[in-house]
Amino acid sequence: MSRKTCILPGLILSVLFFMFSRNSLQGQTFFMGNFKSIKSSGMEVIIKAENASLQVRYYSPTIIRIRIDKDLSAPDFSYAVIAGPGTGEFKIQENSESVTLLTDSLKIGIRKNPVRVQIKNSKDRVLSEEYAPFGTGWQGPEISCYRKLFPDEKFIGLGEKTGNLNRRDNKYEMWNSDIPAYLSNADPLYVSIPFFMGIHDSLTYGIFLDNSSRTKFDFGASTDNLFTRFSVSEGPLNYYFFGTSTIAGILADYTWLTGRMSLPPYWSLGYQQCRWSYYPDAEVLAVAKQFRARRIPCDVIYLDIDYMDSYKIFTWNPKGFANPRALISELNGMGFHVATIVDPGIKVEPGYFAYDDGLKNDYFVKYPDGSRYTGSVWPGRCHFPDFTKEAVRQWWGSSFKYLVDPGVEGFWNDMNEPSAWGQDIPDIVQFDFDGHGASMKQAHNVYGLNMSRATFEGTKKLLNGKRPFVLTRAAYAGIQRYSAVWTGDNVASDEHMLLSARMVNSMGLSGLSFVGPDMGGFIETPTKELFVRWLSMGVYTPFFRNHAARGTNRKEPWSLGEGVEESSVKLISQRYRLLPYIYSAFYTSTQCGLPVARSLAINYTNDEKIWWWKYQEEYLFGDNLLVAPVSCTQNLARVYLPEGGWYRLSSGEFYQGQQEVNVEAPLEDLPVFVRASGIIPMQSVIQNTSEKPSDTLDLHIYAGKNSNSYVYYEDDGQTYNYEQGLYCKRLIQYSPSGKTIVIGKAEGAFASKFTKVRFLLHSFPALSSLKANGSSLSIQKFKHDVQSAVLPFTADELNIHFE
Ligand code: GLC
């Protein structure tokens, strides 16, 4: 072949190749391409590939961040992340085929041609890797990361999502949405937490996709089980990888990065009563009085939208709530705290101060041409504050004086997806994004987070050292720093009750501890049976609020007919008995991010049975209780008890673990079990948390074979003085083999409200001697199978020996 004949086809081929590659870049799909160059410091490596760049940053031995974009020029800014990179560094190795970055726990392998990322643990086992044929790719502005799907891989998390505990074979989207009466497979809902954990081959890892635009997750739903995919609607693709070896460890790392809740007011752990709407003030008082007269414990009463004047935020309805200060002071006198709803829409009404202020100071979101966006919500035509602007957050926060001054202490943030009668606000609406500038596309999912932040920060200042209680419907990752979350407008049905357990557990797997549904269902009226069953679950739900929609029948515990009131007294009283245990569980959560309601996937990750659909609603409530939700039509339940031994809380009956059991489940007696060796502090029943319980802390200990330790925590429950050391924390250790129970010396300067401790030893063999710090104690038979002894609860170490 002559030289000429050889050049011509070559030329044609290169022109064709050029056209093809241009097309694939400009048109639709392209991938990273091959390695071109590397720039590295110990903390960060930037790899340029043919079509995009990849940045890997060291955060800690178990946390790294990967950022991928065509170029990396987009602002590096997050509303979720509060921790900066650590001081450690990667060890970097490079050869012609790959670059390897090592931390003490992880090995990040980046293959060069084409660029693909694989992450192994220190034992050289692959935790997660990109799907080799695609890696990371673009379709228009959308960037997707395709990852290998392991044959036995399971996925958990993603916050407030319906569906199964194991999210495999499903796909999900993050776009905060107001969906009243959502179906049990609806997606998306109100909250976006783009964080999930993967489990395969007894290995675990976590991925937090920190991008507030519309993101998608496909866990093999339509890929013949070849790969999974997560994607952002616009770049950068920015994710944190967590490589600790346990789910609890990953949650600790994730909440280190995005923050943990601070202790909420103790009263907010009590029972809360709500209805859309108690109106007027006389009705609020009448409801409150009924609680006290009927001796049904309750701490919080809510005012829904009708307390406002024409639904105008930061106003009071002059007809129905003419004297809010007097009303709230009377309620406070009865031991109630008041929470009011706040919606973001500000009524367009010249002369209304919030509207005038917002207009004058340019606080409302606008279209690109500078005109203000107007949408309709409760008050009619509204403008919407730009909560991504510091000045707006300050203004919003300080405006709570109109609620705090008369005595409101709870702030219920609603409609903050944001919702304009269930419609999305147009994408082109502009936001400050704390100086970075963004459109609704990026600001939508963080609107609720920033509204809640402004509410929390503002009311915390106004309450002068007292803790506010903040509740929100919409949220993004990191919301735990500011607010509790409820699961929106659910329905009074068994299906929704059971779904709520999965949703609460899933939120717990996503850094949120203070969560719960509208107990009894918001829309429609529950049957008596459903109400009682749901109430019995509510006792063991972190956020315990009864709420009902306008137009539904009354749902206060005495309104549902015969028998319900008696059951309610029993059940709500049990919540109040458990408060020392529940508060300690909240404390644990503030320290390490472990949720209060814990999916069994946290402690029993590798036990196949916990994943069975019929057991997937079960959860641990705190360290030592296992709750098995059951529909209200079932009087018998099949329950799976994981490893160890378990005692039925109501009867003391013992069951060996790692087996399925049939148990009775009468309406009031939800199957709840105590772990063998479990330690549960309880108190006497009180009618609200401002009432003092008896002077005795009941310390229930259930006989078991294994040693167990438990952190008991107490403080004033109202202020932040615990930050200055005013708390009382004690490590309680039970050693069956050493025959000892030790209550460690009290840490912290807070004097416990209890002056005595009563040991209630369940299913211990008949004791011949019980000694505390060497002196003999008298042993009482408390009831069948429970022996007890009472001791002073001083701050010193208490060493109990039993024979
Ligand atoms: C929304 C809330 C609901 C509230 C109602 C009226 O639907 O989700 O809880 O009662 O608005 O404010």
mmCIF file with all atom_site columns, N, CA and C and ligand atoms in Angstrom, residues 178 190 275-276 304-305 341 343 378 412 414-415 473 486 488-489 518 522 545 547-549, ligand 1:
data_model
loop_
_atom_site.group_PDB
_atom_site.id
_atom_site.type_symbol
_atom_site.label_atom_id
_atom_site.label_alt_id
_atom_site.label_comp_id
_atom_site.label_asym_id
_atom_site.label_entity_id
_atom_site.label_seq_id
_atom_site.pdbx_PDB_ins_code
_atom_site.Cartn_x
_atom_site.Cartn_y
_atom_site.Cartn_z
_atom_site.occupancy
_atom_site.B_iso_or_equiv
_atom_site.pdbx_formal_charge
_atom_site.auth_seq_id
_atom_site.auth_comp_id
_atom_site.auth_asym_id
_atom_site.auth_atom_id
_atom_site.pdbx_PDB_model_num
ATOM   1  N N  . ASP A 1 178 ? -44.289 18.344 49.456 1.00 0.00 ? 178 ASP A N  1
ATOM   2  C CA . ASP A 1 178 ? -45.458 18.365 50.344 1.00 0.00 ? 178 ASP A CA 1
ATOM   3  C C  . ASP A 1 178 ? -46.501 17.406 49.755 1.00 0.00 ? 178 ASP A C  1
ATOM   4  N N  . TYR A 1 190 ? -40.972 14.839 52.302 1.00 0.00 ? 190 TYR A N  1
ATOM   5  C CA . TYR A 1 190 ? -40.616 16.184 52.778 1.00 0.00 ? 190 TYR A CA 1
ATOM   6  C C  . TYR A 1 190 ? -39.120 16.423 53.008 1.00 0.00 ? 190 TYR A C  1
ATOM   7  N N  . ARG A 1 275 ? -53.793 19.646 67.527 1.00 0.00 ? 275 ARG A N  1
ATOM   8  C CA . ARG A 1 275 ? -54.922 19.503 66.612 1.00 0.00 ? 275 ARG A CA 1
ATOM   9  C C  . ARG A 1 275 ? -54.988 20.760 65.748 1.00 0.00 ? 275 ARG A C  1
ATOM   10 N N  . TRP A 1 276 ? -55.360 20.557 64.527 1.00 0.00 ? 276 TRP A N  1
ATOM   11 C CA . TRP A 1 276 ? -55.561 21.693 63.621 1.00 0.00 ? 276 TRP A CA 1
ATOM   12 C C  . TRP A 1 276 ? -57.018 22.069 63.715 1.00 0.00 ? 276 TRP A C  1
ATOM   13 N N  . ASP A 1 304 ? -52.124 25.517 66.212 1.00 0.00 ? 304 ASP A N  1
ATOM   14 C CA . ASP A 1 304 ? -51.975 25.409 64.756 1.00 0.00 ? 304 ASP A CA 1
ATOM   15 C C  . ASP A 1 304 ? -52.401 26.751 64.133 1.00 0.00 ? 304 ASP A C  1
ATOM   16 N N  . ILE A 1 305 ? -52.413 26.835 62.808 1.00 0.00 ? 305 ILE A N  1
ATOM   17 C CA . ILE A 1 305 ? -52.478 28.125 62.104 1.00 0.00 ? 305 ILE A CA 1
ATOM   18 C C  . ILE A 1 305 ? -53.529 29.138 62.567 1.00 0.00 ? 305 ILE A C  1
ATOM   19 N N  . ILE A 1 341 ? -47.249 26.952 65.449 1.00 0.00 ? 341 ILE A N  1
ATOM   20 C CA . ILE A 1 341 ? -46.809 26.676 64.079 1.00 0.00 ? 341 ILE A CA 1
ATOM   21 C C  . ILE A 1 341 ? -46.264 27.972 63.464 1.00 0.00 ? 341 ILE A C  1
ATOM   22 N N  . ASP A 1 343 ? -45.154 29.278 59.452 1.00 0.00 ? 343 ASP A N  1
ATOM   23 C CA . ASP A 1 343 ? -45.031 28.968 58.020 1.00 0.00 ? 343 ASP A CA 1
ATOM   24 C C  . ASP A 1 343 ? -44.173 30.046 57.366 1.00 0.00 ? 343 ASP A C  1
ATOM   25 N N  . TRP A 1 378 ? -51.390 29.556 53.011 1.00 0.00 ? 378 TRP A N  1
ATOM   26 C CA . TRP A 1 378 ? -52.530 29.855 53.902 1.00 0.00 ? 378 TRP A CA 1
ATOM   27 C C  . TRP A 1 378 ? -52.972 31.316 53.886 1.00 0.00 ? 378 TRP A C  1
ATOM   28 N N  . TRP A 1 412 ? -42.823 25.260 65.575 1.00 0.00 ? 412 TRP A N  1
ATOM   29 C CA . TRP A 1 412 ? -43.169 24.183 64.651 1.00 0.00 ? 412 TRP A CA 1
ATOM   30 C C  . TRP A 1 412 ? -43.129 24.720 63.224 1.00 0.00 ? 412 TRP A C  1
ATOM   31 N N  . ASP A 1 414 ? -43.474 24.628 59.424 1.00 0.00 ? 414 ASP A N  1
ATOM   32 C CA . ASP A 1 414 ? -44.258 23.837 58.472 1.00 0.00 ? 414 ASP A CA 1
ATOM   33 C C  . ASP A 1 414 ? -44.160 24.442 57.075 1.00 0.00 ? 414 ASP A C  1
ATOM   34 N N  . MET A 1 415 ? -44.629 23.726 56.081 1.00 0.00 ? 415 MET A N  1
ATOM   35 C CA . MET A 1 415 ? -44.752 24.207 54.687 1.00 0.00 ? 415 MET A CA 1
ATOM   36 C C  . MET A 1 415 ? -43.412 24.678 54.118 1.00 0.00 ? 415 MET A C  1
ATOM   37 N N  . ARG A 1 473 ? -40.905 20.107 59.172 1.00 0.00 ? 473 ARG A N  1
ATOM   38 C CA . ARG A 1 473 ? -41.408 19.095 58.259 1.00 0.00 ? 473 ARG A CA 1
ATOM   39 C C  . ARG A 1 473 ? -40.386 18.841 57.155 1.00 0.00 ? 473 ARG A C  1
ATOM   40 N N  . TRP A 1 486 ? -40.947 15.720 62.089 1.00 0.00 ? 486 TRP A N  1
ATOM   41 C CA . TRP A 1 486 ? -42.059 14.760 62.063 1.00 0.00 ? 486 TRP A CA 1
ATOM   42 C C  . TRP A 1 486 ? -42.358 14.376 60.637 1.00 0.00 ? 486 TRP A C  1
ATOM   43 N N  . GLY A 1 488 ? -44.781 14.357 58.571 1.00 0.00 ? 488 GLY A N  1
ATOM   44 C CA . GLY A 1 488 ? -45.769 15.001 57.707 1.00 0.00 ? 488 GLY A CA 1
ATOM   45 C C  . GLY A 1 488 ? -47.165 14.422 57.804 1.00 0.00 ? 488 GLY A C  1
ATOM   46 N N  . ASP A 1 489 ? -47.927 14.675 56.748 1.00 0.00 ? 489 ASP A N  1
ATOM   47 C CA . ASP A 1 489 ? -49.372 14.410 56.783 1.00 0.00 ? 489 ASP A CA 1
ATOM   48 C C  . ASP A 1 489 ? -49.701 12.954 56.466 1.00 0.00 ? 489 ASP A C  1
ATOM   49 N N  . ASP A 1 518 ? -47.192 11.777 63.187 1.00 0.00 ? 518 ASP A N  1
ATOM   50 C CA . ASP A 1 518 ? -48.407 12.207 63.874 1.00 0.00 ? 518 ASP A CA 1
ATOM   51 C C  . ASP A 1 518 ? -49.048 10.946 64.415 1.00 0.00 ? 518 ASP A C  1
ATOM   52 N N  . PHE A 1 522 ? -52.782 11.669 60.901 1.00 0.00 ? 522 PHE A N  1
ATOM   53 C CA . PHE A 1 522 ? -53.234 13.062 60.767 1.00 0.00 ? 522 PHE A CA 1
ATOM   54 C C  . PHE A 1 522 ? -54.558 13.124 60.006 1.00 0.00 ? 522 PHE A C  1
ATOM   55 N N  . ARG A 1 545 ? -46.240 12.774 69.590 1.00 0.00 ? 545 ARG A N  1
ATOM   56 C CA . ARG A 1 545 ? -47.263 13.808 69.450 1.00 0.00 ? 545 ARG A CA 1
ATOM   57 C C  . ARG A 1 545 ? -48.515 13.272 68.773 1.00 0.00 ? 545 ARG A C  1
ATOM   58 N N  . HIS A 1 547 ? -51.644 14.289 66.747 1.00 0.00 ? 547 HIS A N  1
ATOM   59 C CA . HIS A 1 547 ? -52.085 15.421 65.921 1.00 0.00 ? 547 HIS A CA 1
ATOM   60 C C  . HIS A 1 547 ? -53.226 14.953 65.015 1.00 0.00 ? 547 HIS A C  1
ATOM   61 N N  . ALA A 1 548 ? -54.102 15.878 64.636 1.00 0.00 ? 548 ALA A N  1
ATOM   62 C CA . ALA A 1 548 ? -55.246 15.510 63.788 1.00 0.00 ? 548 ALA A CA 1
ATOM   63 C C  . ALA A 1 548 ? -55.591 16.660 62.862 1.00 0.00 ? 548 ALA A C  1
ATOM   64 N N  . ALA A 1 549 ? -56.016 16.303 61.658 1.00 0.00 ? 549 ALA A N  1
ATOM   65 C CA . ALA A 1 549 ? -56.354 17.328 60.655 1.00 0.00 ? 549 ALA A CA 1
ATOM   66 C C  . ALA A 1 549 ? -57.718 17.940 60.946 1.00 0.00 ? 549 ALA A C  1
HETATM 67 C C1 . GLC B 2 .   ? -49.927 21.041 57.124 1.00 0.00 ? 1   GLC B C1 1
HETATM 68 C C2 . GLC B 2 .   ? -49.172 20.356 58.252 1.00 0.00 ? 1   GLC B C2 1
HETATM 69 C C3 . GLC B 2 .   ? -50.144 19.957 59.320 1.00 0.00 ? 1   GLC B C3 1
HETATM 70 C C4 . GLC B 2 .   ? -50.891 21.193 59.820 1.00 0.00 ? 1   GLC B C4 1
HETATM 71 C C5 . GLC B 2 .   ? -51.603 21.853 58.654 1.00 0.00 ? 1   GLC B C5 1
HETATM 72 C C6 . GLC B 2 .   ? -52.258 23.167 59.068 1.00 0.00 ? 1   GLC B C6 1
HETATM 73 O O1 . GLC B 2 .   ? -50.752 20.137 56.489 1.00 0.00 ? 1   GLC B O1 1
HETATM 74 O O2 . GLC B 2 .   ? -48.428 19.281 57.795 1.00 0.00 ? 1   GLC B O2 1
HETATM 75 O O3 . GLC B 2 .   ? -49.472 19.326 60.376 1.00 0.00 ? 1   GLC B O3 1
HETATM 76 O O4 . GLC B 2 .   ? -51.803 20.835 60.806 1.00 0.00 ? 1   GLC B O4 1
HETATM 77 O O5 . GLC B 2 .   ? -50.689 22.127 57.624 1.00 0.00 ? 1   GLC B O5 1
HETATM 78 O O6 . GLC B 2 .   ? -51.339 24.058 59.555 1.00 0.00 ? 1   GLC B O6 1
#
